[in-house]
């Protein structure tokens, strides 16, 4: 999972600014709003991403009050938007890094090769599961599996089926189709892509 240190300030400031405009709005001095955006961004980078809306509200309220009086409903909306947008940012970075895992043993076919991250609760289901009280950490729990096994998982099951019934590697391997695939894949040679020489 992405750490606060990996969050780029240039990515957080627009999130805070957008949240302000959508949740609070009103006439405000731009330089004051810039100051608030920078102080909330520094708070997130230094102290981490708040785990709950309540924690975010208590941390952000002082920064917001520097700029303008804020109603509790506005503060609640603001923090919800900030946390939602940060979650989206983290997920988009995770998607970009999907194939960047070091070689290791696939948790399904047990071949040693380049691995991918498989979100055990698919990203498309995160908002629904978050509403059920699942933590950010639980939602971002991944299995390390090879590209072939990853494709097989998504071939055999819908994202909803995966989230409801196959949210661990052990449960995935209770599927006859996936066990059959993993056994077959285990007998296949590992192919490596060789870099072409540019002449």
C-alpha positions as semicolon CSV with decimal commas, in nm:
position;residue;x (nm);y (nm);z (nm)
1;X;0,000;0,000;0,000
2;X;0,112;0,352;-0,076
3;X;0,259;0,536;0,220
4;X;0,203;0,906;0,297
5;X;0,566;0,974;0,204
6;X;0,491;0,845;-0,145
7;X;0,201;1,088;-0,182
8;X;0,318;1,384;-0,382
9;X;0,228;1,726;-0,243
10;X;0,140;1,833;-0,597
11;X;-0,126;1,561;-0,600
12;X;-0,275;1,637;-0,256
13;X;-0,313;2,016;-0,290
14;X;-0,567;1,990;-0,580
15;X;-0,761;1,729;-0,380
16;X;-0,789;1,968;-0,084
17;X;-0,880;2,261;-0,311
18;X;-1,151;2,056;-0,488
19;X;-1,292;1,936;-0,156
20;X;-1,308;2,298;-0,032
21;X;-1,496;2,416;-0,341
22;X;-1,742;2,122;-0,335
23;X;-1,808;2,111;0,040
24;X;-1,761;2,465;0,167
25;X;-1,728;2,710;-0,122
26;X;-1,802;3,075;-0,063
27;X;-1,587;3,380;-0,113
28;X;-1,242;3,333;0,029
29;X;-0,908;3,498;-0,025
30;X;-0,710;3,275;-0,266
31;X;-0,383;3,322;-0,079
32;X;-0,557;3,214;0,245
33;X;-0,703;2,908;0,069
34;X;-0,355;2,826;-0,065
35;X;-0,222;2,843;0,291
36;X;-0,497;2,607;0,416
37;X;-0,432;2,362;0,129
38;X;-0,061;2,361;0,208
39;X;-0,115;2,311;0,583
40;X;-0,359;2,020;0,534
41;X;-0,121;1,866;0,279
42;X;0,168;1,897;0,525
43;X;-0,052;1,738;0,795
44;X;-0,123;1,438;0,569
45;X;0,241;1,398;0,461
46;X;0,379;1,433;0,817
47;X;0,115;1,246;1,020
48;X;-0,022;1,002;0,764
49;X;-0,359;0,955;0,603
50;X;-0,640;0,972;0,862
51;X;-0,799;0,629;0,908
52;X;-1,151;0,758;0,975
53;X;-1,363;1,060;0,891
54;X;-1,377;1,150;1,260
55;X;-0,998;1,150;1,285
56;X;-0,975;1,362;0,968
57;X;-1,234;1,607;1,100
58;X;-1,045;1,661;1,424
59;X;-0,714;1,706;1,240
60;X;-0,844;1,932;0,960
61;X;-1,086;2,154;1,154
62;X;-0,816;2,390;1,286
63;X;-0,666;2,434;0,940
64;X;-1,006;2,518;0,791
65;X;-1,099;2,761;1,065
66;X;-0,787;2,964;0,979
67;X;-0,957;3,044;0,651
68;X;-1,327;3,069;0,728
69;X;-1,594;2,967;0,980
70;X;-1,703;2,611;0,895
71;X;-2,027;2,432;0,985
72;X;-1,998;2,074;1,111
73;X;-2,181;1,938;0,804
74;X;-1,942;2,125;0,574
75;X;-1,645;1,985;0,768
76;X;-1,788;1,633;0,742
77;X;-1,842;1,668;0,365
78;X;-1,495;1,817;0,321
79;X;-1,320;1,530;0,503
80;X;-1,525;1,267;0,318
81;X;-1,426;1,416;-0,018
82;X;-1,057;1,440;0,079
83;X;-1,043;1,077;0,199
84;X;-1,235;0,951;-0,105
85;X;-1,004;1,135;-0,347
86;X;-0,691;1,011;-0,165
87;X;-0,825;0,654;-0,187
88;X;-0,875;0,702;-0,563
89;X;-0,520;0,838;-0,595
90;X;-0,376;0,542;-0,404
91;X;-0,571;0,294;-0,619
92;X;-0,462;0,458;-0,943
93;X;-0,097;0,440;-0,832
94;X;-0,147;0,074;-0,733
95;X;-0,286;0,005;-1,081
96;X;0,018;0,166;-1,242
97;X;0,248;-0,046;-1,022
98;X;0,052;-0,369;-1,088
99;X;0,333;-0,544;-1,278
100;X;0,625;-0,398;-1,085
101;X;0,663;-0,673;-0,826
102;X;0,996;-0,851;-0,802
103;X;1,007;-1,215;-0,912
104;X;0,887;-1,453;-0,646
105;X;0,672;-1,763;-0,598
106;X;0,315;-1,737;-0,725
107;X;0,075;-1,808;-0,441
108;X;-0,141;-2,019;-0,674
109;X;0,076;-2,217;-0,917
110;X;0,394;-2,195;-0,705
111;X;0,619;-2,109;-1,000
112;X;0,896;-1,858;-0,940
113;X;0,848;-1,572;-1,184
114;X;0,743;-1,208;-1,216
115;X;0,431;-1,146;-1,007
116;X;0,131;-0,915;-1,008
117;X;-0,087;-0,787;-0,725
118;X;-0,438;-0,929;-0,714
119;X;-0,670;-0,731;-0,485
120;X;-0,853;-1,000;-0,292
121;X;-1,150;-0,765;-0,272
122;X;-1,157;-0,617;-0,624
123;X;-1,113;-0,241;-0,649
124;X;-1,452;-0,201;-0,819
125;X;-1,614;-0,329;-0,497
126;X;-1,417;-0,108;-0,254
127;X;-1,681;0,165;-0,208
128;X;-1,951;-0,092;-0,132
129;X;-1,726;-0,281;0,111
130;X;-1,601;0,042;0,272
131;X;-1,967;0,127;0,347
132;X;-1,990;-0,211;0,524
133;X;-1,708;-0,101;0,754
134;X;-1,406;-0,267;0,592
135;X;-1,080;-0,078;0,657
136;X;-0,859;0,070;0,385
137;X;-0,590;-0,183;0,480
138;X;-0,826;-0,480;0,440
139;X;-0,951;-0,351;0,106
140;X;-0,595;-0,317;-0,024
141;X;-0,486;-0,667;0,082
142;X;-0,334;-0,836;-0,222
143;X;-0,222;-1,181;-0,327
144;X;0,104;-1,209;-0,520
145;X;0,025;-1,419;-0,824
146;X;0,164;-1,457;-1,175
147;X;-0,003;-1,292;-1,473
148;X;-0,146;-1,625;-1,596
149;X;-0,311;-1,707;-1,262
150;X;-0,433;-1,346;-1,230
151;X;-0,602;-1,371;-1,569
152;X;-0,757;-1,706;-1,475
153;X;-0,903;-1,564;-1,151
154;X;-1,079;-1,286;-1,344
155;X;-1,184;-1,527;-1,621
156;X;-1,368;-1,762;-1,386
157;X;-1,533;-1,514;-1,147
158;X;-1,704;-1,176;-1,151
159;X;-1,572;-0,905;-0,923
160;X;-1,876;-0,944;-0,698
161;X;-1,819;-1,322;-0,668
162;X;-1,455;-1,261;-0,580
163;X;-1,544;-1,007;-0,309
164;X;-1,820;-1,218;-0,156
165;X;-1,675;-1,569;-0,181
166;X;-1,310;-1,575;-0,288
167;X;-1,138;-1,306;-0,076
168;X;-0,839;-1,521;0,030
169;X;-0,596;-1,737;-0,165
170;X;-0,720;-2,043;0,025
171;X;-1,075;-1,971;-0,087
172;X;-0,959;-1,915;-0,447
173;X;-0,794;-2,258;-0,435
174;X;-1,123;-2,418;-0,328
175;X;-1,248;-2,355;-0,681
176;X;-1,203;-2,667;-0,897
177;X;-1,146;-2,450;-1,205
178;X;-0,864;-2,254;-1,039
179;X;-0,705;-2,566;-0,886
180;X;-0,706;-2,726;-1,231
181;X;-0,551;-2,409;-1,378
182;X;-0,286;-2,387;-1,102
183;X;-0,186;-2,752;-1,151
184;X;-0,161;-2,701;-1,526
185;X;0,036;-2,376;-1,486
186;X;0,274;-2,543;-1,238
187;X;0,386;-2,782;-1,513
188;X;0,449;-2,503;-1,766
189;X;0,800;-2,364;-1,816
190;X;0,857;-2,009;-1,699
191;X;0,908;-1,784;-1,996
192;X;1,130;-1,483;-1,966
193;X;1,113;-1,192;-2,201
194;X;1,457;-1,114;-2,333
195;X;1,540;-0,757;-2,415
196;X;1,594;-0,696;-2,783
197;X;1,926;-0,552;-2,886
198;X;1,886;-0,222;-3,060
199;X;2,132;-0,199;-3,341
